[in-house]
Coordinates of C-alpha atoms in Angstrom, one line a residue:
Chain J
M82 CA -101.5 -72.2 -8.2
T83 CA -99.5 -75.5 -8.3
V84 CA -101.9 -76.8 -10.9
Q85 CA -101.7 -73.6 -13.0
L86 CA -97.9 -73.6 -12.9
T87 CA -97.8 -77.2 -13.9
F88 CA -100.3 -76.7 -16.7
W89 CA -98.6 -73.7 -18.5
S90 CA -95.1 -75.1 -17.9
A91 CA -96.2 -78.5 -19.3
I92 CA -97.6 -76.9 -22.5
G93 CA -94.6 -74.7 -22.9
S94 CA -92.0 -77.3 -22.3
F95 CA -93.7 -79.8 -24.6
V96 CA -93.6 -77.4 -27.4
L97 CA -90.0 -76.3 -26.7
G98 CA -88.9 -79.8 -26.0
V99 CA -90.2 -81.2 -29.4
L100 CA -88.5 -78.2 -31.1
L101 CA -85.2 -78.9 -29.4
A102 CA -85.5 -82.6 -30.3
A103 CA -86.1 -81.7 -33.9
M104 CA -83.0 -79.4 -33.8
R105 CA -80.9 -82.2 -32.3
V106 CA -81.7 -84.6 -35.2
S107 CA -81.7 -81.9 -37.9
P108 CA -79.1 -82.0 -40.7
V109 CA -77.9 -78.5 -39.9
P110 CA -74.8 -78.8 -37.7
L111 CA -75.3 -75.3 -36.1
L112 CA -78.8 -76.2 -34.9
R113 CA -77.6 -79.6 -33.8
G114 CA -74.7 -78.1 -31.9
F115 CA -76.9 -75.4 -30.3
A116 CA -79.6 -77.7 -29.1
G117 CA -77.0 -80.2 -27.8
T118 CA -75.2 -77.6 -25.8
W119 CA -78.5 -76.1 -24.6
V120 CA -79.8 -79.4 -23.3
N121 CA -76.6 -80.6 -21.7
V122 CA -76.0 -77.3 -19.9
I123 CA -79.5 -76.6 -18.7
R124 CA -80.4 -80.0 -17.5
N125 CA -77.3 -80.1 -15.3
I126 CA -78.1 -76.9 -13.5
P127 CA -80.2 -77.2 -10.4
L128 CA -83.7 -76.0 -10.8
T129 CA -83.6 -73.9 -7.7
L130 CA -80.7 -72.0 -9.2
I131 CA -82.5 -71.5 -12.5
I132 CA -85.6 -70.1 -10.8
I133 CA -83.6 -67.8 -8.5
V134 CA -81.6 -66.6 -11.5
M135 CA -84.9 -65.8 -13.3
A136 CA -85.9 -63.5 -10.5
Q137 CA -82.6 -62.1 -9.3
V138 CA -80.7 -61.7 -12.6
I139 CA -83.2 -61.7 -15.5
A140 CA -85.9 -59.6 -13.7
N141 CA -84.0 -57.6 -11.1
Q142 CA -80.6 -57.0 -12.6
L143 CA -81.4 -56.9 -16.3
G144 CA -84.8 -55.3 -15.7
V145 CA -86.8 -57.7 -17.8
R146 CA -90.5 -57.2 -17.0
L147 CA -93.0 -59.9 -17.9
A148 CA -96.0 -57.9 -16.5
Q149 CA -97.1 -54.3 -16.6
R150 CA -96.8 -52.2 -13.4
E151 CA -99.3 -49.4 -13.4
A152 CA -98.7 -46.4 -11.3
G153 CA -101.1 -45.8 -8.5
V154 CA -102.5 -49.3 -8.6
N155 CA -101.8 -51.9 -5.9
P156 CA -98.6 -53.6 -7.3
Q157 CA -99.6 -57.0 -5.8
V158 CA -101.2 -58.0 -9.1
F159 CA -98.1 -56.9 -11.1
L160 CA -95.9 -58.8 -8.7
D161 CA -97.9 -62.0 -8.7
N162 CA -98.1 -62.0 -12.5
Q163 CA -94.4 -61.2 -12.9
N164 CA -93.3 -63.9 -10.5
F165 CA -95.7 -66.5 -11.9
R166 CA -94.5 -65.8 -15.5
L167 CA -90.9 -65.9 -14.5
A168 CA -91.4 -69.2 -12.8
V169 CA -93.2 -70.6 -15.8
V170 CA -90.4 -69.5 -18.1
G171 CA -87.9 -71.1 -15.7
F172 CA -89.8 -74.4 -15.6
I173 CA -90.1 -74.4 -19.4
I174 CA -86.4 -73.9 -19.9
Y175 CA -85.6 -76.7 -17.4
T176 CA -88.3 -79.2 -18.3
S177 CA -88.0 -78.8 -22.0
T178 CA -84.5 -80.4 -21.9
F179 CA -86.0 -83.6 -20.4
V180 CA -88.9 -83.6 -22.9
C181 CA -86.3 -83.2 -25.7
E182 CA -84.3 -86.2 -24.5
A183 CA -87.5 -88.3 -24.1
V184 CA -88.7 -87.4 -27.6
R185 CA -85.2 -88.0 -29.1
A186 CA -85.4 -91.5 -27.6
G187 CA -88.7 -91.9 -29.2
I188 CA -87.3 -90.9 -32.6
N189 CA -84.8 -93.6 -32.2
T190 CA -87.6 -96.2 -31.9
V191 CA -88.9 -95.3 -35.3
P192 CA -87.3 -97.7 -37.8
P193 CA -84.8 -95.9 -40.1
G194 CA -86.7 -97.5 -43.1
Q195 CA -89.6 -95.2 -42.4
A196 CA -87.6 -92.0 -42.7
E197 CA -85.8 -93.5 -45.8
A198 CA -89.1 -94.3 -47.4
A199 CA -90.4 -90.8 -46.7
R200 CA -87.3 -89.3 -48.2
A201 CA -87.6 -91.5 -51.2
I202 CA -91.0 -90.2 -52.1
G203 CA -89.5 -86.7 -52.1
L204 CA -90.5 -85.3 -48.7
K205 CA -88.3 -82.6 -47.2
F206 CA -86.7 -82.9 -43.7
T207 CA -89.4 -80.9 -42.0
Q208 CA -92.1 -83.1 -43.7
V209 CA -90.3 -86.3 -42.9
L210 CA -90.1 -85.3 -39.3
G211 CA -93.5 -83.7 -38.9
I212 CA -95.6 -86.2 -40.9
V213 CA -93.8 -89.5 -40.5
V214 CA -91.4 -89.7 -37.7
L215 CA -92.6 -87.4 -34.8
P216 CA -96.2 -88.8 -34.6
Q217 CA -94.8 -92.3 -34.2
A218 CA -92.0 -91.1 -31.8
V219 CA -94.4 -89.2 -29.5
R220 CA -96.7 -92.2 -29.2
A221 CA -93.7 -94.3 -28.2
V222 CA -92.7 -91.9 -25.4
I223 CA -96.1 -91.1 -23.8
A224 CA -95.2 -93.0 -20.6
P225 CA -91.8 -91.3 -20.1
L226 CA -93.4 -87.9 -20.8
G227 CA -95.8 -88.8 -18.0
S228 CA -92.9 -89.2 -15.7
V229 CA -91.5 -85.8 -16.8
L230 CA -94.9 -84.3 -16.1
I231 CA -95.1 -85.8 -12.6
A232 CA -91.5 -84.5 -11.9
L233 CA -92.6 -81.1 -13.1
T234 CA -95.6 -81.1 -10.8
K235 CA -93.4 -81.7 -7.8
N236 CA -90.7 -79.3 -9.1
T237 CA -93.2 -76.5 -9.0
T238 CA -92.6 -76.3 -5.2
V239 CA -89.3 -74.6 -6.1
A240 CA -91.2 -71.6 -7.2
S241 CA -91.8 -70.6 -3.6
A242 CA -88.1 -69.5 -3.7
I243 CA -89.3 -66.4 -5.6
G244 CA -92.6 -66.0 -3.8
V245 CA -95.1 -67.7 -6.1
A246 CA -98.0 -68.6 -3.9
E247 CA -98.0 -72.4 -4.5
V248 CA -98.2 -75.3 -2.0
A249 CA -94.7 -75.1 -0.6
L250 CA -95.1 -71.4 0.2
L251 CA -98.4 -72.1 1.9
M252 CA -96.7 -74.9 3.8
N253 CA -94.0 -72.6 5.0
T254 CA -96.5 -70.0 6.1
L255 CA -98.5 -72.6 8.0
I256 CA -95.4 -74.0 9.7
E257 CA -94.4 -70.5 10.8
N258 CA -97.9 -69.7 12.2
E259 CA -98.8 -73.1 13.6
A260 CA -95.5 -74.5 14.7
D261 CA -97.2 -77.1 16.8
K262 CA -98.9 -78.9 13.9
L263 CA -95.7 -79.6 12.0
T264 CA -96.3 -83.3 11.2
A265 CA -99.9 -82.7 10.2
V266 CA -98.9 -80.0 7.7
F267 CA -96.3 -82.2 6.1
I268 CA -98.7 -85.1 5.7
V269 CA -101.5 -83.0 4.2
V270 CA -99.1 -81.5 1.7
A271 CA -97.7 -84.9 0.8
A272 CA -101.2 -86.4 0.4
G273 CA -102.1 -83.4 -1.8
F274 CA -99.3 -84.2 -4.2
I275 CA -100.2 -87.9 -4.3
V276 CA -103.8 -86.9 -5.2
L277 CA -102.4 -84.7 -8.0
T278 CA -99.8 -87.0 -9.5
L279 CA -101.1 -90.5 -9.0
P280 CA -104.0 -90.0 -11.5
T281 CA -101.5 -88.4 -13.9
G282 CA -99.4 -91.5 -13.8
L283 CA -102.4 -93.9 -14.2
F284 CA -103.7 -91.8 -17.1
F285 CA -100.5 -91.7 -18.9
G286 CA -100.0 -95.5 -18.4
W287 CA -103.4 -96.1 -19.9
L288 CA -102.8 -93.7 -22.8
A289 CA -99.5 -95.2 -23.6
K290 CA -101.0 -98.6 -23.8
R291 CA -103.8 -97.4 -26.0
K292 CA -101.7 -95.3 -28.4
A293 CA -98.7 -97.6 -28.7
V294 CA -97.6 -98.3 -32.3
R295 CA -97.8 -102.0 -32.8
R296 CA -94.9 -103.4 -34.7
Chain O
M167 CA -110.1 -105.6 -15.0
R168 CA -108.6 -102.2 -15.5
L169 CA -110.9 -100.6 -13.0
R170 CA -109.8 -103.3 -10.5
M171 CA -106.2 -102.4 -11.0
I172 CA -106.9 -98.7 -10.4
T173 CA -108.8 -99.4 -7.2
T174 CA -106.0 -101.7 -5.9
A175 CA -103.5 -98.9 -6.6
I176 CA -105.5 -96.4 -4.7
A177 CA -106.0 -98.8 -1.8
G178 CA -102.3 -99.4 -1.8
A179 CA -101.6 -95.7 -1.7
A180 CA -104.1 -95.2 1.2
A181 CA -102.5 -98.0 3.1
A182 CA -99.1 -96.4 2.6
A183 CA -100.4 -93.0 3.8
L184 CA -101.9 -94.7 6.9
A185 CA -98.6 -96.4 7.6
L186 CA -96.8 -93.0 7.3
T187 CA -99.2 -91.3 9.7
A188 CA -98.8 -94.2 12.2
C189 CA -95.0 -93.8 12.0
G190 CA -95.3 -90.1 12.6
G191 CA -97.5 -90.5 15.6
G192 CA -95.3 -93.3 17.0
G193 CA -92.2 -91.2 16.6
S194 CA -93.5 -88.2 18.4
T195 CA -94.9 -90.2 21.3
A196 CA -91.7 -92.1 21.6
A197 CA -89.5 -89.0 21.7
P198 CA -90.4 -87.7 25.2
G199 CA -90.1 -91.2 26.6
T200 CA -86.5 -91.6 25.4
T201 CA -85.6 -88.1 26.6
S202 CA -86.9 -88.8 30.1
A203 CA -85.1 -92.1 30.2
T204 CA -81.8 -90.4 29.4
T205 CA -82.3 -87.6 31.8
A206 CA -83.1 -90.1 34.5
A207 CA -79.9 -91.8 33.8
Q208 CA -78.0 -88.6 34.0
S209 CA -79.8 -87.3 37.1
S210 CA -77.0 -88.4 39.4
T211 CA -74.4 -86.4 37.4
S212 CA -76.7 -83.4 37.2
A213 CA -77.3 -83.3 40.9
A214 CA -73.6 -82.7 41.2
A215 CA -73.9 -80.2 38.5
S216 CA -76.4 -78.0 40.2
G217 CA -74.1 -78.0 43.2
S218 CA -71.1 -76.7 41.3
D219 CA -73.3 -74.3 39.4
G220 CA -74.3 -72.7 42.7
A221 CA -70.8 -71.5 43.0
T222 CA -70.5 -69.8 39.6
S223 CA -74.0 -68.4 39.4
S224 CA -76.6 -67.8 42.0
A225 CA -79.1 -69.9 40.0
G226 CA -80.3 -73.3 40.9
D227 CA -80.6 -72.6 44.6
T228 CA -84.0 -71.2 44.2
G229 CA -85.2 -73.7 41.7
G230 CA -84.5 -76.6 44.0
S231 CA -82.2 -79.6 43.3
A232 CA -85.1 -81.9 42.4
A233 CA -86.0 -79.8 39.4
A234 CA -82.3 -79.5 38.4
G235 CA -82.2 -83.2 38.1
D236 CA -84.3 -83.0 35.0
S237 CA -82.4 -80.2 33.4
K238 CA -80.7 -81.1 30.2
V239 CA -78.8 -77.8 30.0
L240 CA -77.4 -78.1 33.5
S241 CA -76.4 -81.8 33.2
D242 CA -74.7 -81.1 29.8
A243 CA -73.0 -78.1 31.2
A244 CA -71.6 -80.2 34.0
S245 CA -70.1 -82.6 31.5
G246 CA -68.2 -79.6 30.1
K247 CA -69.8 -79.5 26.6
L248 CA -72.7 -77.5 25.2
V249 CA -74.4 -77.5 21.8
V250 CA -75.9 -74.1 21.1
G251 CA -78.2 -73.2 18.2
I252 CA -77.5 -69.9 16.4
K253 CA -78.2 -68.3 13.0
F254 CA -75.3 -68.6 10.5
D255 CA -76.4 -65.9 8.1
Q256 CA -77.2 -62.8 10.1
P257 CA -74.5 -60.2 10.2
G258 CA -74.1 -58.6 13.6
L259 CA -76.2 -61.2 15.3
G260 CA -75.2 -64.7 14.3
L261 CA -72.7 -65.2 11.5
K262 CA -70.4 -67.9 10.4
N263 CA -67.3 -66.4 9.1
P264 CA -65.4 -67.7 6.0
D265 CA -62.7 -69.0 8.3
G266 CA -65.2 -71.1 10.3
S267 CA -65.4 -68.8 13.4
F268 CA -68.6 -67.3 14.6
S269 CA -69.4 -63.7 15.4
G270 CA -72.3 -61.6 16.4
F271 CA -74.3 -60.5 19.5
D272 CA -76.2 -63.8 19.7
V273 CA -72.9 -65.6 19.7
E274 CA -71.5 -63.4 22.5
V275 CA -74.6 -64.0 24.6
A276 CA -74.4 -67.7 24.0
K277 CA -70.8 -67.8 25.1
Y278 CA -71.4 -65.7 28.2
V279 CA -74.3 -67.9 29.3
G280 CA -72.2 -71.0 28.6
Q281 CA -69.3 -69.6 30.7
K282 CA -71.7 -68.8 33.6
L283 CA -72.9 -72.4 33.4
G284 CA -69.3 -73.5 33.8
V285 CA -68.4 -74.3 30.2
D286 CA -65.3 -73.0 28.5
P287 CA -66.3 -71.1 25.3
A288 CA -64.0 -73.3 23.3
N289 CA -66.2 -76.3 24.3
I290 CA -69.3 -74.8 23.0
E291 CA -70.4 -76.3 19.7
F292 CA -72.5 -74.0 17.5
K293 CA -75.2 -75.5 15.3
E294 CA -77.1 -73.8 12.6
S295 CA -80.8 -73.4 13.6
K296 CA -82.9 -72.0 10.9
S297 CA -86.2 -70.3 11.9
A298 CA -88.5 -73.1 11.0
E299 CA -86.3 -75.8 12.6
R300 CA -85.8 -74.2 16.0
E301 CA -88.6 -76.0 18.0
G302 CA -87.7 -79.3 16.5
L303 CA -84.0 -79.0 17.4
I304 CA -84.9 -78.3 21.0
E305 CA -87.5 -81.0 21.3
R306 CA -85.2 -83.7 19.9
G307 CA -82.5 -82.5 22.2
E308 CA -80.0 -81.8 19.4
V309 CA -79.2 -78.5 21.0
D310 CA -79.0 -77.4 24.7
Y311 CA -80.3 -73.9 24.0
I312 CA -80.9 -71.6 21.1
V313 CA -79.9 -68.0 20.8
A314 CA -81.1 -67.1 17.3
T315 CA -83.2 -63.9 17.2
Y316 CA -85.9 -66.1 18.8
S317 CA -88.9 -64.0 19.5
I318 CA -90.9 -65.1 22.6
T319 CA -94.5 -65.9 21.5
D320 CA -97.3 -67.7 23.1
T321 CA -97.5 -70.5 20.5
R322 CA -93.8 -71.2 20.8
K323 CA -94.1 -71.2 24.6
E324 CA -96.2 -74.3 24.2
K325 CA -93.3 -76.2 22.8
V326 CA -90.2 -74.7 24.4
N327 CA -89.2 -72.8 27.5
F328 CA -87.8 -69.3 27.2
A329 CA -85.2 -67.6 29.2
G330 CA -84.8 -63.8 28.8
P331 CA -85.6 -61.6 27.0
Y332 CA -82.0 -60.7 26.5
F333 CA -82.8 -58.1 23.8
V334 CA -85.8 -56.2 22.7
A335 CA -86.1 -55.5 19.0
A336 CA -88.7 -53.8 17.0
Q337 CA -89.9 -54.5 13.5
D338 CA -88.6 -51.9 11.0
L339 CA -88.1 -51.1 7.3
L340 CA -84.9 -51.0 5.2
V341 CA -85.0 -48.7 2.2
Q342 CA -82.6 -47.1 -0.2
D343 CA -80.7 -44.1 1.1
S344 CA -82.3 -41.8 -1.5
N345 CA -85.8 -42.9 -0.6
T346 CA -87.8 -40.2 1.3
D347 CA -91.4 -41.2 0.7
I348 CA -91.3 -44.3 2.9
T349 CA -91.3 -43.0 6.5
G350 CA -92.9 -45.8 8.4
P351 CA -95.3 -48.8 8.0
D352 CA -98.2 -46.5 7.1
S353 CA -96.5 -45.1 3.9
L354 CA -96.2 -48.4 2.0
N355 CA -99.4 -48.3 0.0
G356 CA -98.5 -49.0 -3.6
K357 CA -95.0 -50.1 -2.7
I358 CA -93.4 -53.5 -2.9
L359 CA -92.3 -54.9 0.4
C360 CA -89.9 -57.8 0.6
S361 CA -89.6 -60.5 3.3
V362 CA -88.6 -64.1 3.5
T363 CA -90.9 -67.0 2.6
G364 CA -93.1 -68.1 5.4
S365 CA -92.3 -65.2 7.8
T366 CA -94.9 -63.1 9.6
P367 CA -93.5 -59.5 9.7
A368 CA -94.5 -58.5 6.2
Q369 CA -97.9 -60.0 6.6
K370 CA -98.3 -57.9 9.7
V371 CA -97.5 -54.7 7.8
K372 CA -100.1 -55.6 5.2
D373 CA -102.8 -56.5 7.7
Q374 CA -102.3 -53.6 10.2
Y375 CA -100.8 -50.7 8.3
S376 CA -100.8 -50.6 4.6
A377 CA -103.3 -52.8 3.0
D378 CA -102.3 -51.7 -0.5
A379 CA -98.7 -52.8 -0.2
A380 CA -97.5 -55.7 -2.4
L381 CA -95.6 -58.6 -0.8
Q382 CA -92.6 -60.2 -2.5
E383 CA -91.2 -63.2 -0.8
F384 CA -87.7 -64.6 -1.3
G385 CA -86.0 -67.5 0.3
T386 CA -83.4 -65.4 2.2
Y387 CA -83.0 -61.8 3.4
T388 CA -79.9 -61.6 1.3
E389 CA -82.0 -62.0 -1.8
C390 CA -84.4 -59.3 -0.5
V391 CA -81.5 -56.9 0.1
E392 CA -80.1 -57.5 -3.3
A393 CA -83.5 -56.9 -4.9
L394 CA -83.8 -53.7 -2.8
R395 CA -80.4 -52.5 -4.0
N396 CA -81.3 -52.7 -7.7
G397 CA -84.8 -51.3 -7.1
A398 CA -86.9 -54.3 -7.7
V399 CA -88.6 -53.9 -4.3
D400 CA -89.1 -50.7 -2.4
A401 CA -88.5 -51.9 1.2
V402 CA -87.4 -54.9 3.2
T403 CA -89.0 -55.6 6.6
T404 CA -88.0 -57.6 9.6
D405 CA -86.5 -56.7 13.1
N406 CA -84.5 -53.5 13.2
V407 CA -81.4 -55.1 14.6
I408 CA -81.2 -57.6 11.7
L409 CA -81.8 -54.8 9.2
A410 CA -79.0 -52.8 10.8
G411 CA -76.6 -55.6 10.1
Y412 CA -77.5 -55.6 6.4
A413 CA -77.4 -51.8 6.2
A414 CA -73.8 -52.0 7.6
Q415 CA -72.9 -54.7 5.1
S416 CA -74.2 -53.0 1.9
P417 CA -73.8 -49.3 1.5
G418 CA -76.6 -47.2 0.1
L419 CA -79.3 -48.6 2.3
K420 CA -80.8 -47.2 5.5
V421 CA -83.1 -48.3 8.3
V422 CA -86.2 -46.0 8.5
G423 CA -86.0 -46.1 12.3
Q424 CA -89.6 -46.0 13.3
G425 CA -89.7 -49.3 15.1
F426 CA -93.2 -50.7 15.4
S427 CA -94.1 -53.8 17.3
T428 CA -92.0 -55.3 20.0
E429 CA -90.0 -58.5 19.6
N430 CA -88.6 -60.0 22.8
Y431 CA -85.6 -62.2 21.9
G432 CA -85.4 -65.1 24.3
I433 CA -83.2 -68.1 24.7
G434 CA -85.1 -71.2 23.9
L435 CA -84.6 -74.4 25.8
Q436 CA -86.4 -77.7 26.5
K437 CA -90.0 -77.4 27.7
G438 CA -90.3 -77.8 31.4
D439 CA -86.6 -77.2 32.2
T440 CA -87.3 -74.7 35.0
A441 CA -83.9 -75.0 36.6
G442 CA -82.1 -74.4 33.3
T443 CA -84.3 -71.4 32.5
E444 CA -83.5 -69.8 35.9
A445 CA -79.8 -70.5 35.5
I446 CA -79.8 -68.8 32.1
N447 CA -81.8 -65.9 33.4
A448 CA -79.4 -65.4 36.2
A449 CA -76.5 -65.5 33.7
L450 CA -78.3 -62.9 31.5
N451 CA -78.8 -60.6 34.5
A452 CA -75.2 -61.0 35.4
M453 CA -74.2 -60.1 31.9
I454 CA -76.3 -56.9 32.0
A455 CA -75.1 -56.0 35.5
D456 CA -71.4 -56.3 34.8
G457 CA -71.5 -54.3 31.6
S458 CA -70.5 -57.1 29.2
W459 CA -74.0 -57.0 27.7
E460 CA -73.5 -53.5 26.5
K461 CA -70.0 -54.1 25.4
A462 CA -70.9 -57.1 23.4
L463 CA -73.7 -55.2 21.7
Q464 CA -71.5 -52.2 21.0
D465 CA -68.8 -54.5 19.5
T466 CA -71.2 -56.4 17.2
V467 CA -74.4 -54.5 16.4
G468 CA -73.0 -51.0 17.3
A469 CA -70.7 -51.0 14.3
S470 CA -73.6 -50.5 12.0
G471 CA -74.6 -47.2 13.7
F472 CA -77.6 -48.9 15.3
T473 CA -79.0 -46.9 18.3
L474 CA -78.4 -49.3 21.2
P475 CA -81.5 -49.9 23.3
A476 CA -81.6 -50.1 27.1
P477 CA -81.2 -53.6 28.4
P478 CA -84.3 -55.6 29.2
T479 CA -85.1 -57.4 32.4
P480 CA -84.6 -61.1 31.9
G481 CA -87.0 -63.4 33.8
A482 CA -89.5 -60.6 34.2

């Protein structure tokens, strides 16, 4: 479940993050202002709070349903889907702000001459960004994006706050039932995360080296 | 070359993990040694303590003064100060009020026991002890004893000593007032049941009564109660006396009242502290005998309309 959470949240936050970055550098003041406010507000809210708000306010108070509850069927499936999707949306909202800032840093590494040249041959803003600037920018920030992904993997433990069956929830259950093996449980969970994140870091390091734009 | 770098990194990580394990093991073996050293140093004072305790409560005499020499509770009580673990977030049982004072039945029991051990209630320091942390707090000696809806179980007995029970609770369900189709643990099929992360009661309902119930877990009972109020879950389960506190706090909710299972609340203290256990049992018996047990229960839990049970027999 930890891996699934990470996977869907990573895809979602990459897409939303790049979109936010594009808005932050766009020539439209309204978009710039919106994206700026969004990023600065969201990334300064604790993740636990965002996740709990997703469940308590968005789902419970406002009645937003992200899964279908069928009458007469065991609601466990509904509940699991609902919580999982709420958690993924929460992670996307949170992590996309960090992706956005990483990508924006990447955009700054692209020499202004590139964008000027692209504009000179008559490309529109979306084309300048999509064809010329972003491909170079993303290649420059592969390593920082790897850090964001590692942080996201570890952050998924917060989803236990709304009952998503990931590692931290399993750990709590184990601790409650086998109170005498506390240290062992902690060490196993920690080792599990190292197994998950260490290869991620090595892979992104290797990829960053391979894909770097040589100037 | 690159492959070598990777293997080095993995080897480094393995070494770090090993070092971590070694530290953990070393820490846990060192802990009892330190404790026994301190208790040995205090044994002279605690010998005096057991003597003075004999006057206030009839405990200690039967346990023998040799055992009392190892008792952390009794030696700390003799020095006039106690640290007691309670819950901070359970209305009616253990609650930290906005003004910093503490109220609830567990608090009253803790104070009474402290008084019987010869400590002025003003000198009792209350420390928050969350469910998962209780054994650790006792083992590390950070608290003298814990009165925090602490159910006596066999696995827990392997790590701590229990005095009591001072209260017998039963698992129950909290539902909305208007709800009539949930009458007990058997009628939860197709319903959503809420409990806190890592707790056993909800799992027990699923395993033994309604296999088709869905389980929602939140971090705290307050979140569960909130979800119940706006209909996101159908029932909340835990011990009836805890639920009664929430029902009293938020109108529109009721306890179903078909207590199933038996939870014996005990007072946890350090493993092997026989003299301390007996002293606390004696204090609990005195509390029940002189009527202050019932009065404390009436003043704290009784306000919620909870049907007060008969007192248990501590030390039985």
